[in-house]
Amino acid sequence: MAGSTLHDGLTPLNAAPTQTSDDAHGYYTLGEKIVDPVAPTGPIAQRWTTRKFENRLVNPANRRKLNIIIVGTGLAGAAAAATLGEGGYNVKSFCYQDSPRRAHSIAAQGGINAAKNYKEDGDSVFRLFYDTVKGGDYRSRESNVYRLAEVSTNIIDQCVAQGVPFARDYGGLLDNRSFGGVQVSRTFYARGQTGQQLLIGAYQAMERQVAAGTVTQYTRHEMLELIVKDGKARGIIARDLVTGEIETHLADAVVLASGGYGNVFYLSTNAMGSNVTAAWRAHRKGAYMANPCFTQIHPTCIPVSGEHQSKLTLMSESLRNDGRIWVPKRAEDCEKDPRDIPEEDRDYYLERIYPSFGNLVPRDIASRQAKNVCDEGRGVGPMVGDFRRGVYLDFSDAIKRLGEPAIREKYDNLFDMYQRITGENPYEVPMRIYPAVHYVMGGLWVDYHLQSNIPGLFVTGEANFSDHGANRLGASALMQGLADGYFVLPNTIREYLADGPFAPVSEDDGAVVEAREAVRSRVERFLSINGTRSPDSFHKELGHIMWEYCGMERTEPGLRKAIDMIRELKREFWNDLKVLGTADSLNQSLEKAGRVADFIELGELMCVDALNRRESCGGHFRGESQTEDGEALRHDDEFAYVAAWEWGGDEGQPVLHKEDLVYTAIEMKQRSYK
Amino acid sequence: MATPTLVRGARATQSTITLKIAMAVSGILFILFVLAHMYGNLKVFSGEEAFNSYAEHLRTIGAPIFPRTGVLWILRVGLIASLIVHVACAVTLARRAGRARPVQYQVKRNVNSAFSSRTMRWGGATILMFLIWHLLNFTIVKINPTGGETENPYRLLVDNFGVWWMTIIYLVAMAALALHLHHGTWSSLQTLGLTNSPLARQRAKLAGWVVAVVVAGGFSLVPLSVLVGITK
Amino acid sequence: MIGTMNLTLKIWRQPHAEAQGGMREYQVSGISEDMSFLEMLDILNEQLQEQGEEPVAFDHDCREGICGSCSLMINGQAHGPEVTTSCQLHMRSFKDGDTITIEPWRSEAFPVVKDLVVNRSAFDRIIQSGGYISANTGSAPEANSVPAPREKAMRAFNVATCIGCGACVAACPNGSASLFLGAKITHLGELPQGQPERYERIVDMVAQHDAEGFGGCTNIGECAAACPKGIPLDVISQLNKDLRTAIKAGR
Ligand SMILES: Cc1cc2nc3c(=O)[nH]c(=O)nc-3n(C[C@H](O)[C@H](O)[C@H](O)COP(=O)(O)OP(=O)(O)OC[C@H]3O[C@@H](n4cnc5c(N)ncnc54)[C@H](O)[C@@H]3O)c2cc1C
Ligand code: HEM
Ligand code: SF4
Ligand code: FES
């Protein structure tokens, strides 16, 4: 472990931060500091075991009487539904798709990490923990991350038992590979469809519980409000997307596993329906939103081809192992056929700036540099707006060196996909790539039990903020989703449920009626504004603003401008929206309108968060905080904290609660890739 | 809409696949039968005597243990039973398929299926009608369109195929049979679960061609030879 | 603009499940060949929205060919003329002046919800009836304690790539879901972990398939040709074989 020693996990290794800058002054109010009320203590390796023992059990006879709502059927949601169902709880599972199996986890390609150390290459739980904290630029909680690394091995066991067809070697044992620049082989995979296979495993386990009667599934249902009664989360209001009926579902606890909100950027690698609505509705009901500006931008996506573009497609990062990234040295050459541009007129900019890492620099660096060269007017591919947004990823050297068959064997399916989408043959013409929003590290604030600050509201998977800090390692999101769903939540939620069943809430209760009415009037409002613009057009505009000012590089003036623009957009949205059709049938524009409305509010908070955090860390790069060579510069003394934002009301300002990050097991280090 | 609940107490024998297995087994029995039948027909080329004694032989197999035409009757009963099973399953599956798509497409293109596979039901019905006619013609009523002998199998055959429209009916039926067997052979192997790899599938499809050509071709030789005057 | 096309679209419109539906004709212009098929429909929808006509409803989510949401019958072919999903079909497969007919999947078991959207919950119920391996969380043995022969694991993986889109049903002249069913039976049946429940699974899943109103298979093969994931016909042979074994075992 390069230069790091083991610590006892008891003594703090860093001082609490004190923020001296205040860029977001005027946009927020400062609230009380917060701490994780259930944070474990003691030697780090013992914390989870001890906590599992300390948490109370729920009498099996009582479980049937305990109702749990789970919103989301991705890895985090389906795994939790299956496990809690097996445990005998009464689970209701919601998703907006027509089947739980279609949740966006299905799209993950690369793989899932686990500290199995099958290759005997020095991997361990501690190393996975260490890599994850370091990769997250020391903005995650060490106890949570350690637990994640610890249960990672159980995940693989569980998935294999369910019939997930992971890649195997000739002896029939599991194969794994190294991923995303990590030096050990700990990524388990099922060709390029790991997410699909894992999700199908979790889905099947969940369907088994549907058959057993412990889980009831509500597909094509969208959660539109959280019911909070006496300070506790007690249910949700959901709209049946087919009949339009607004339904009340009551429960003893609510779990949000509703995925990430990368679609706030309009174009992203997320599914078209991925949204923030479930989380945002909870936020407006009091749940804190943590580090909302932490976004991961993936460098190897297929570039935008025109204004019509509706989503971006990721291509595996492994392409950077053999492809060389370049743009023309002169802007005049950008229109030329790349094959006609001689070697001396090409700028292999990553190799030039980072001679030791070259094309394999981390995701955020590769992404930012691509943006820089395109902003200089040296991008390639079609003009989109005023710029060409693309850089070449050239395999001609690799083909010369290794031969076409070798390249074909490695990347055939990716090259095919590229050709299908762009119509260009990457064996002949260099590929074009461009960064795209891929993942959000931010999300609802949760404690060690994955419980938000609203008792009874639990948040798992990408929807929470807890484990990846300011940047996520490749193949760790799948790990987190399944860790939360199979192994963590079922062991923490019981501590809360041990006090249940809670006093029944009636459908006519004030809090319930209010939530239901809020949904009804919102739906009516969307349909009655009767302006001129479609929900999609607002979404696109929001995406432009976010990408421009809250994307790969953020600056104080840019963020201020973005906040103004978003506020203006919000006004226009509520005055000029047009939604056709009715409330009592499938109405995709109506669904979209609700999601866009929430994205707009989220977008503003993301900008405020980014403005406040005057440091560069992980996926968050502030122009004002860089070294002389343009590298990210972290400020641990000021910002080693989680920014947990409280909703300040429609007219008020968000309230910032800081949770200090204190490390006892590893020391903080500045990274360097030069 | 179909049942939104889960089936309890399912039995393997009550499935659509069981119907198909019954069709496959009965279909294979038919294939064996038509192969034998065709072989017999080819005796025509050995002359009147050989053919008639073969026809007689069919009636006396197993004698004296079995009475005259005893074994023939056992075969006939077996074939009739198979036919009932085969047709009943075909009708059940066809009706099921009809119900499975109550609204038709405005435009539907079939891109990868053999013509024979999509015409099994029409082909089957054609064969069934032919079968009835054929039995009336040669076995039950024994119709000689030229008004000639009916108790001499060889003459009955040659006289029949001397009439052009009889030949045409026969050849059309053979074409239907060829199509039916082209798909039926491979299909029965697939239904019995014997084509679990691309290679096995390829072989089964080849078998379909072979059986179709051999059976339909073999049967057709007889009327064709009458038509061109080789057999008189 | 170079390389753009004008197209005539004939689309099935149906306001809701009980309503009478019918084909409507629309014109779209300026379609670039780099657009995906669904982006072309997005353009139509923006156009309809401007004209005050309700946009055409169609299922889609990932637009990457993996979630299985998209489900369009395009010119009589499930997912259109290429072997891919509707969302991964690009407009360069069409040419200027083409007329494109777009219909929903047609199957008794997939009733139309609206326009081009159908209800495929029958597939979920087929999985509920046995498309899983019973392994409660926490009960799993160490992953490498049971080796799985590589050949079998590969076959399992190849067929586990089914995305549950239903194109096989849509393309099948009998409206059968045997390819979907066979893919799951083969996936679980090839793995050591799938053995204990193997024959119980097939009987229950086939019974559910039949009860949902899907047709019986006659091995025509349109399903495999339409399948965007290239699930091969031999999974249906496997399905039949396993059922035959189940009959023998008296299930
Ligand atoms: C293209 C791509 C590739 C990736 N590759 C990898 C990889 O190789 N390795 C890796 O570790 N990670 C990868 N990731 C990240 C990872 O896939 C996700 O972070 C993870 O799957 C999220 O899982 P989840 O369960 O939290 O949410 P999701 O799978 O997004 O599920 C969200 C669920 O919530 C439901 N939902 C949302 N809102 C509502 C609402 N309002 N009402 C009702 N239901 C709602 C949805 O229906 C859905 O069921 C990738 C991501 C993308 C986009
Ligand atoms: C000499 C007569 C016949 C032979 C040799 C024969 C043979 C076969 C065979 C081998 C199959 C394939 C079964 C399977 O798929 O597993 C088949 C299928 C079929 N047969 Fe026949 N058959 C004959 C007569 C008939 C008749 C009279 C009918 C009609 C009513 C009929 C209707 C069908 C149909 C509809 C199928 C399709 C089912 C399928 O492909 O699975 N057949 N036949
Ligand atoms: S077998 Fe193919 S066509 Fe059928 S549901 Fe699966 S992926 Fe779709
Ligand atoms: S939209 Fe997901 S497969 Fe087409």
PDB file of N, CA and C and ligand atoms in Angstrom, chain A residues 71-77 94-97 100 103-112 179 221-224 257-260 269-271 273-275 277-278 314 438-439 460-463 472-479 481, chain C residues 64, ligand 1:
ATOM      1  N   VAL A  71     -39.091   1.596  -3.267  1.00  0.00           N
ATOM      2  CA  VAL A  71     -39.248   2.280  -4.546  1.00  0.00           C
ATOM      3  C   VAL A  71     -37.995   2.018  -5.368  1.00  0.00           C
ATOM      4  N   GLY A  72     -38.170   1.296  -6.451  1.00  0.00           N
ATOM      5  CA  GLY A  72     -37.018   0.984  -7.305  1.00  0.00           C
ATOM      6  C   GLY A  72     -36.738  -0.506  -7.313  1.00  0.00           C
ATOM      7  N   THR A  73     -36.451  -1.005  -8.493  1.00  0.00           N
ATOM      8  CA  THR A  73     -36.187  -2.432  -8.659  1.00  0.00           C
ATOM      9  C   THR A  73     -34.862  -2.663  -9.360  1.00  0.00           C
ATOM     10  N   GLY A  74     -33.954  -1.698  -9.241  1.00  0.00           N
ATOM     11  CA  GLY A  74     -32.597  -1.923  -9.737  1.00  0.00           C
ATOM     12  C   GLY A  74     -31.894  -2.864  -8.777  1.00  0.00           C
ATOM     13  N   LEU A  75     -30.593  -2.942  -8.877  1.00  0.00           N
ATOM     14  CA  LEU A  75     -29.877  -3.865  -7.996  1.00  0.00           C
ATOM     15  C   LEU A  75     -30.218  -3.598  -6.546  1.00  0.00           C
ATOM     16  N   ALA A  76     -30.198  -2.328  -6.164  1.00  0.00           N
ATOM     17  CA  ALA A  76     -30.410  -1.997  -4.760  1.00  0.00           C
ATOM     18  C   ALA A  76     -31.826  -2.352  -4.321  1.00  0.00           C
ATOM     19  N   GLY A  77     -32.803  -2.048  -5.152  1.00  0.00           N
ATOM     20  CA  GLY A  77     -34.193  -2.278  -4.766  1.00  0.00           C
ATOM     21  C   GLY A  77     -34.608  -3.737  -4.866  1.00  0.00           C
ATOM     22  N   PHE A  94     -42.005  -0.988  -6.111  1.00  0.00           N
ATOM     23  CA  PHE A  94     -42.473  -0.077  -7.167  1.00  0.00           C
ATOM     24  C   PHE A  94     -41.411   0.194  -8.216  1.00  0.00           C
ATOM     25  N   CYS A  95     -41.839   0.262  -9.465  1.00  0.00           N
ATOM     26  CA  CYS A  95     -40.933   0.772 -10.492  1.00  0.00           C
ATOM     27  C   CYS A  95     -41.765   1.430 -11.581  1.00  0.00           C
ATOM     28  N   TYR A  96     -41.144   2.319 -12.326  1.00  0.00           N
ATOM     29  CA  TYR A  96     -41.928   3.011 -13.357  1.00  0.00           C
ATOM     30  C   TYR A  96     -41.952   2.238 -14.668  1.00  0.00           C
ATOM     31  N   GLN A  97     -41.022   1.293 -14.841  1.00  0.00           N
ATOM     32  CA  GLN A  97     -41.020   0.501 -16.078  1.00  0.00           C
ATOM     33  C   GLN A  97     -42.135  -0.546 -16.051  1.00  0.00           C
ATOM     34  N   PRO A 100     -39.926  -5.080 -13.455  1.00  0.00           N
ATOM     35  CA  PRO A 100     -38.794  -4.757 -12.578  1.00  0.00           C
ATOM     36  C   PRO A 100     -37.463  -5.027 -13.267  1.00  0.00           C
ATOM     37  N   ALA A 103     -35.032  -2.066 -14.860  1.00  0.00           N
ATOM     38  CA  ALA A 103     -34.396  -0.963 -14.131  1.00  0.00           C
ATOM     39  C   ALA A 103     -33.026  -0.691 -14.740  1.00  0.00           C
ATOM     40  N   HIS A 104     -32.539   0.528 -14.538  1.00  0.00           N
ATOM     41  CA  HIS A 104     -31.359   0.924 -15.288  1.00  0.00           C
ATOM     42  C   HIS A 104     -30.087   0.164 -14.937  1.00  0.00           C
ATOM     43  N   SER A 105     -30.059  -0.507 -13.831  1.00  0.00           N
ATOM     44  CA  SER A 105     -28.880  -1.331 -13.507  1.00  0.00           C
ATOM     45  C   SER A 105     -28.585  -2.306 -14.642  1.00  0.00           C
ATOM     46  N   ILE A 106     -29.599  -2.627 -15.407  1.00  0.00           N
ATOM     47  CA  ILE A 106     -29.454  -3.582 -16.500  1.00  0.00           C
ATOM     48  C   ILE A 106     -28.382  -3.147 -17.494  1.00  0.00           C
ATOM     49  N   ALA A 107     -28.119  -1.842 -17.564  1.00  0.00           N
ATOM     50  CA  ALA A 107     -27.233  -1.331 -18.616  1.00  0.00           C
ATOM     51  C   ALA A 107     -25.756  -1.373 -18.255  1.00  0.00           C
ATOM     52  N   ALA A 108     -25.439  -1.677 -17.003  1.00  0.00           N
ATOM     53  CA  ALA A 108     -24.023  -1.637 -16.611  1.00  0.00           C
ATOM     54  C   ALA A 108     -23.260  -2.712 -17.363  1.00  0.00           C
ATOM     55  N   GLN A 109     -22.076  -2.346 -17.810  1.00  0.00           N
ATOM     56  CA  GLN A 109     -21.356  -3.256 -18.699  1.00  0.00           C
ATOM     57  C   GLN A 109     -20.192  -3.952 -18.014  1.00  0.00           C
ATOM     58  N   GLY A 110     -19.285  -3.141 -17.488  1.00  0.00           N
ATOM     59  CA  GLY A 110     -17.949  -3.611 -17.153  1.00  0.00           C
ATOM     60  C   GLY A 110     -17.834  -4.737 -16.152  1.00  0.00           C
ATOM     61  N   GLY A 111     -18.370  -4.581 -14.971  1.00  0.00           N
ATOM     62  CA  GLY A 111     -18.197  -5.633 -13.997  1.00  0.00           C
ATOM     63  C   GLY A 111     -18.491  -5.181 -12.589  1.00  0.00           C
ATOM     64  N   ILE A 112     -18.207  -6.071 -11.649  1.00  0.00           N
ATOM     65  CA  ILE A 112     -18.474  -5.810 -10.237  1.00  0.00           C
ATOM     66  C   ILE A 112     -17.251  -6.212  -9.418  1.00  0.00           C
ATOM     67  N   PHE A 179      -9.610  -3.616 -13.621  1.00  0.00           N
ATOM     68  CA  PHE A 179     -10.523  -2.675 -14.254  1.00  0.00           C
ATOM     69  C   PHE A 179     -10.196  -1.271 -13.789  1.00  0.00           C
ATOM     70  N   HIS A 221     -45.685   2.279 -12.033  1.00  0.00           N
ATOM     71  CA  HIS A 221     -46.152   3.130 -10.949  1.00  0.00           C
ATOM     72  C   HIS A 221     -45.032   4.108 -10.640  1.00  0.00           C
ATOM     73  N   GLU A 222     -45.373   5.351 -10.454  1.00  0.00           N
ATOM     74  CA  GLU A 222     -44.343   6.332 -10.134  1.00  0.00           C
ATOM     75  C   GLU A 222     -44.641   6.955  -8.783  1.00  0.00           C
ATOM     76  N   MET A 223     -43.634   6.912  -7.914  1.00  0.00           N
ATOM     77  CA  MET A 223     -43.797   7.558  -6.620  1.00  0.00           C
ATOM     78  C   MET A 223     -43.740   9.063  -6.822  1.00  0.00           C
ATOM     79  N   LEU A 224     -44.742   9.760  -6.310  1.00  0.00           N
ATOM     80  CA  LEU A 224     -44.766  11.210  -6.515  1.00  0.00           C
ATOM     81  C   LEU A 224     -44.762  11.983  -5.203  1.00  0.00           C
ATOM     82  N   ALA A 257     -34.820   3.305  -3.541  1.00  0.00           N
ATOM     83  CA  ALA A 257     -33.701   2.722  -4.295  1.00  0.00           C
ATOM     84  C   ALA A 257     -33.923   3.153  -5.727  1.00  0.00           C
ATOM     85  N   SER A 258     -34.089   4.457  -5.880  1.00  0.00           N
ATOM     86  CA  SER A 258     -34.617   4.971  -7.144  1.00  0.00           C
ATOM     87  C   SER A 258     -33.541   5.400  -8.129  1.00  0.00           C
ATOM     88  N   GLY A 259     -32.276   5.092  -7.841  1.00  0.00           N
ATOM     89  CA  GLY A 259     -31.226   5.310  -8.834  1.00  0.00           C
ATOM     90  C   GLY A 259     -30.693   6.734  -8.847  1.00  0.00           C
ATOM     91  N   GLY A 260     -29.897   7.029  -9.867  1.00  0.00           N
ATOM     92  CA  GLY A 260     -29.204   8.311  -9.934  1.00  0.00           C
ATOM     93  C   GLY A 260     -29.947   9.342 -10.764  1.00  0.00           C
ATOM     94  N   THR A 269     -25.632   8.919 -19.977  1.00  0.00           N
ATOM     95  CA  THR A 269     -25.711   7.501 -20.334  1.00  0.00           C
ATOM     96  C   THR A 269     -26.847   6.812 -19.579  1.00  0.00           C
ATOM     97  N   ASN A 270     -27.578   7.570 -18.767  1.00  0.00           N
ATOM     98  CA  ASN A 270     -28.694   6.976 -18.030  1.00  0.00           C
ATOM     99  C   ASN A 270     -29.868   6.672 -18.951  1.00  0.00           C
ATOM    100  N   ALA A 271     -30.761   5.845 -18.447  1.00  0.00           N
ATOM    101  CA  ALA A 271     -31.968   5.539 -19.207  1.00  0.00           C
ATOM    102  C   ALA A 271     -32.831   6.795 -19.303  1.00  0.00           C
ATOM    103  N   GLY A 273     -35.806   7.316 -18.636  1.00  0.00           N
ATOM    104  CA  GLY A 273     -36.732   7.563 -17.528  1.00  0.00           C
ATOM    105  C   GLY A 273     -36.051   7.807 -16.197  1.00  0.00           C
ATOM    106  N   SER A 274     -34.740   7.629 -16.120  1.00  0.00           N
ATOM    107  CA  SER A 274     -34.050   7.831 -14.840  1.00  0.00           C
ATOM    108  C   SER A 274     -34.361   9.243 -14.351  1.00  0.00           C
ATOM    109  N   ASN A 275     -34.634   9.357 -13.079  1.00  0.00           N
ATOM    110  CA  ASN A 275     -35.117  10.656 -12.602  1.00  0.00           C
ATOM    111  C   ASN A 275     -34.765  10.871 -11.147  1.00  0.00           C
ATOM    112  N   THR A 277     -37.162  12.303  -9.118  1.00  0.00           N
ATOM    113  CA  THR A 277     -38.427  12.642  -8.473  1.00  0.00           C
ATOM    114  C   THR A 277     -38.618  12.007  -7.102  1.00  0.00           C
ATOM    115  N   ALA A 278     -38.359  10.712  -7.009  1.00  0.00           N
ATOM    116  CA  ALA A 278     -38.586  10.057  -5.723  1.00  0.00           C
ATOM    117  C   ALA A 278     -37.715  10.720  -4.645  1.00  0.00           C
ATOM    118  N   LEU A 314     -22.439   4.742 -23.745  1.00  0.00           N
ATOM    119  CA  LEU A 314     -21.130   4.516 -23.166  1.00  0.00           C
ATOM    120  C   LEU A 314     -20.415   3.417 -23.949  1.00  0.00           C
ATOM    121  N   HIS A 438     -22.392  10.204 -16.436  1.00  0.00           N
ATOM    122  CA  HIS A 438     -22.526   8.764 -16.319  1.00  0.00           C
ATOM    123  C   HIS A 438     -23.109   8.322 -14.984  1.00  0.00           C
ATOM    124  N   TYR A 439     -22.747   9.013 -13.928  1.00  0.00           N
ATOM    125  CA  TYR A 439     -23.072   8.532 -12.584  1.00  0.00           C
ATOM    126  C   TYR A 439     -23.077   9.718 -11.642  1.00  0.00           C
ATOM    127  N   THR A 460     -31.018   3.510  -0.609  1.00  0.00           N
ATOM    128  CA  THR A 460     -29.959   2.561  -0.994  1.00  0.00           C
ATOM    129  C   THR A 460     -29.548   2.772  -2.455  1.00  0.00           C
ATOM    130  N   GLY A 461     -28.415   2.220  -2.803  1.00  0.00           N
ATOM    131  CA  GLY A 461     -27.954   2.268  -4.194  1.00  0.00           C
ATOM    132  C   GLY A 461     -27.485   3.660  -4.588  1.00  0.00           C
ATOM    133  N   GLU A 462     -27.572   3.939  -5.883  1.00  0.00           N
ATOM    134  CA  GLU A 462     -27.073   5.216  -6.393  1.00  0.00           C
ATOM    135  C   GLU A 462     -27.845   6.395  -5.796  1.00  0.00           C
ATOM    136  N   ALA A 463     -29.043   6.146  -5.311  1.00  0.00           N
ATOM    137  CA  ALA A 463     -29.869   7.231  -4.776  1.00  0.00           C
ATOM    138  C   ALA A 463     -29.294   7.822  -3.495  1.00  0.00           C
ATOM    139  N   ARG A 472     -16.320   7.760  -8.130  1.00  0.00           N
ATOM    140  CA  ARG A 472     -16.539   6.332  -7.935  1.00  0.00           C
ATOM    141  C   ARG A 472     -15.582   5.535  -8.801  1.00  0.00           C
ATOM    142  N   LEU A 473     -15.059   4.469  -8.256  1.00  0.00           N
ATOM    143  CA  LEU A 473     -14.216   3.564  -9.040  1.00  0.00           C
ATOM    144  C   LEU A 473     -15.103   2.751  -9.979  1.00  0.00           C
ATOM    145  N   GLY A 474     -14.537   2.394 -11.127  1.00  0.00           N
ATOM    146  CA  GLY A 474     -15.270   1.518 -12.032  1.00  0.00           C
ATOM    147  C   GLY A 474     -15.638   0.226 -11.316  1.00  0.00           C
ATOM    148  N   ALA A 475     -16.811  -0.305 -11.638  1.00  0.00           N
ATOM    149  CA  ALA A 475     -17.266  -1.599 -11.113  1.00  0.00           C
ATOM    150  C   ALA A 475     -17.614  -1.578  -9.633  1.00  0.00           C
ATOM    151  N   SER A 476     -17.760  -0.375  -9.065  1.00  0.00           N
ATOM    152  CA  SER A 476     -18.112  -0.307  -7.649  1.00  0.00           C
ATOM    153  C   SER A 476     -19.559   0.064  -7.391  1.00  0.00           C
ATOM    154  N   ALA A 477     -20.249   0.544  -8.416  1.00  0.00           N
ATOM    155  CA  ALA A 477     -21.646   0.921  -8.197  1.00  0.00           C
ATOM    156  C   ALA A 477     -22.507  -0.330  -8.083  1.00  0.00           C
ATOM    157  N   LEU A 478     -22.195  -1.312  -8.910  1.00  0.00           N
ATOM    158  CA  LEU A 478     -22.959  -2.562  -8.849  1.00  0.00           C
ATOM    159  C   LEU A 478     -22.732  -3.209  -7.491  1.00  0.00           C
ATOM    160  N   MET A 479     -21.467  -3.144  -7.058  1.00  0.00           N
ATOM    161  CA  MET A 479     -21.119  -3.704  -5.751  1.00  0.00           C
ATOM    162  C   MET A 479     -21.934  -3.016  -4.657  1.00  0.00           C
ATOM    163  N   GLY A 481     -24.790  -1.332  -4.907  1.00  0.00           N
ATOM    164  CA  GLY A 481     -26.225  -1.601  -4.997  1.00  0.00           C
ATOM    165  C   GLY A 481     -26.571  -2.936  -4.359  1.00  0.00           C
TER     166      GLY A 481
ATOM    167  N   GLU C  64     -30.315   1.652 -25.374  1.00  0.00           N
ATOM    168  CA  GLU C  64     -29.002   1.060 -25.598  1.00  0.00           C
ATOM    169  C   GLU C  64     -29.123  -0.401 -26.001  1.00  0.00           C
TER     170      GLU C  64
HETATM  171  C1  LIG D   1     -24.266   2.803 -19.141  1.00  0.00           C
HETATM  172  C2  LIG D   1     -23.878   2.521 -17.720  1.00  0.00           C
HETATM  173  C3  LIG D   1     -22.873   1.594 -17.446  1.00  0.00           C
HETATM  174  C4  LIG D   1     -22.505   1.316 -16.131  1.00  0.00           C
HETATM  175  N1  LIG D   1     -21.526   0.389 -15.909  1.00  0.00           N
HETATM  176  C5  LIG D   1     -21.209   0.076 -14.623  1.00  0.00           C
HETATM  177  C6  LIG D   1     -20.256  -0.939 -14.345  1.00  0.00           C
HETATM  178  O1  LIG D   1     -19.681  -1.548 -15.246  1.00  0.00           O
HETATM  179  N2  LIG D   1     -19.964  -1.235 -13.057  1.00  0.00           N
HETATM  180  C7  LIG D   1     -20.588  -0.589 -12.036  1.00  0.00           C
HETATM  181  O2  LIG D   1     -20.318  -0.919 -10.896  1.00  0.00           O
HETATM  182  N3  LIG D   1     -21.500   0.381 -12.263  1.00  0.00           N
HETATM  183  C8  LIG D   1     -21.828   0.731 -13.525  1.00  0.00           C
HETATM  184  N4  LIG D   1     -22.766   1.715 -13.755  1.00  0.00           N
HETATM  185  C9  LIG D   1     -23.463   2.339 -12.636  1.00  0.00           C
HETATM  186  C10 LIG D   1     -24.551   1.423 -12.080  1.00  0.00           C
HETATM  187  O3  LIG D   1     -25.150   0.721 -13.131  1.00  0.00           O
HETATM  188  C11 LIG D   1     -25.654   2.148 -11.340  1.00  0.00           C
HETATM  189  O4  LIG D   1     -25.123   3.064 -10.481  1.00  0.00           O
HETATM  190  C12 LIG D   1     -26.492   1.183 -10.520  1.00  0.00           C
HETATM  191  O5  LIG D   1     -26.939   0.147 -11.312  1.00  0.00           O
HETATM  192  C13 LIG D   1     -27.666   1.877  -9.865  1.00  0.00           C
HETATM  193  O6  LIG D   1     -28.512   0.904  -9.298  1.00  0.00           O
HETATM  194  P1  LIG D   1     -29.763   1.306  -8.429  1.00  0.00           P
HETATM  195  O7  LIG D   1     -30.386   0.062  -7.981  1.00  0.00           O
HETATM  196  O8  LIG D   1     -29.354   2.272  -7.394  1.00  0.00           O
HETATM  197  O9  LIG D   1     -30.734   2.110  -9.405  1.00  0.00           O
HETATM  198  P2  LIG D   1     -31.364   1.779 -10.826  1.00  0.00           P
HETATM  199  O10 LIG D   1     -30.931   0.512 -11.367  1.00  0.00           O
HETATM  200  O11 LIG D   1     -31.201   3.011 -11.639  1.00  0.00           O
HETATM  201  O12 LIG D   1     -32.891   1.591 -10.519  1.00  0.00           O
HETATM  202  C14 LIG D   1     -33.761   2.636 -10.224  1.00  0.00           C
HETATM  203  C15 LIG D   1     -35.132   2.067  -9.986  1.00  0.00           C
HETATM  204  O13 LIG D   1     -35.957   3.045  -9.405  1.00  0.00           O
HETATM  205  C16 LIG D   1     -37.173   3.104 -10.065  1.00  0.00           C
HETATM  206  N5  LIG D   1     -37.655   4.463  -9.928  1.00  0.00           N
HETATM  207  C17 LIG D   1     -36.962   5.620 -10.109  1.00  0.00           C
HETATM  208  N6  LIG D   1     -37.748   6.651  -9.827  1.00  0.00           N
HETATM  209  C18 LIG D   1     -38.945   6.166  -9.465  1.00  0.00           C
HETATM  210  C19 LIG D   1     -40.164   6.755  -9.060  1.00  0.00           C
HETATM  211  N7  LIG D   1     -40.300   8.064  -8.946  1.00  0.00           N
HETATM  212  N8  LIG D   1     -41.195   5.938  -8.787  1.00  0.00           N
HETATM  213  C20 LIG D   1     -41.071   4.594  -8.887  1.00  0.00           C
HETATM  214  N9  LIG D   1     -39.932   3.998  -9.231  1.00  0.00           N
HETATM  215  C21 LIG D   1     -38.894   4.778  -9.532  1.00  0.00           C
HETATM  216  C22 LIG D   1     -36.893   2.668 -11.446  1.00  0.00           C
HETATM  217  O14 LIG D   1     -38.058   2.139 -12.018  1.00  0.00           O
HETATM  218  C23 LIG D   1     -35.852   1.602 -11.219  1.00  0.00           C
HETATM  219  O15 LIG D   1     -36.495   0.381 -10.932  1.00  0.00           O
HETATM  220  C24 LIG D   1     -23.136   1.995 -15.066  1.00  0.00           C
HETATM  221  C25 LIG D   1     -24.139   2.929 -15.342  1.00  0.00           C
HETATM  222  C26 LIG D   1     -24.494   3.213 -16.656  1.00  0.00           C
HETATM  223  C27 LIG D   1     -25.525   4.249 -16.904  1.00  0.00           C
END
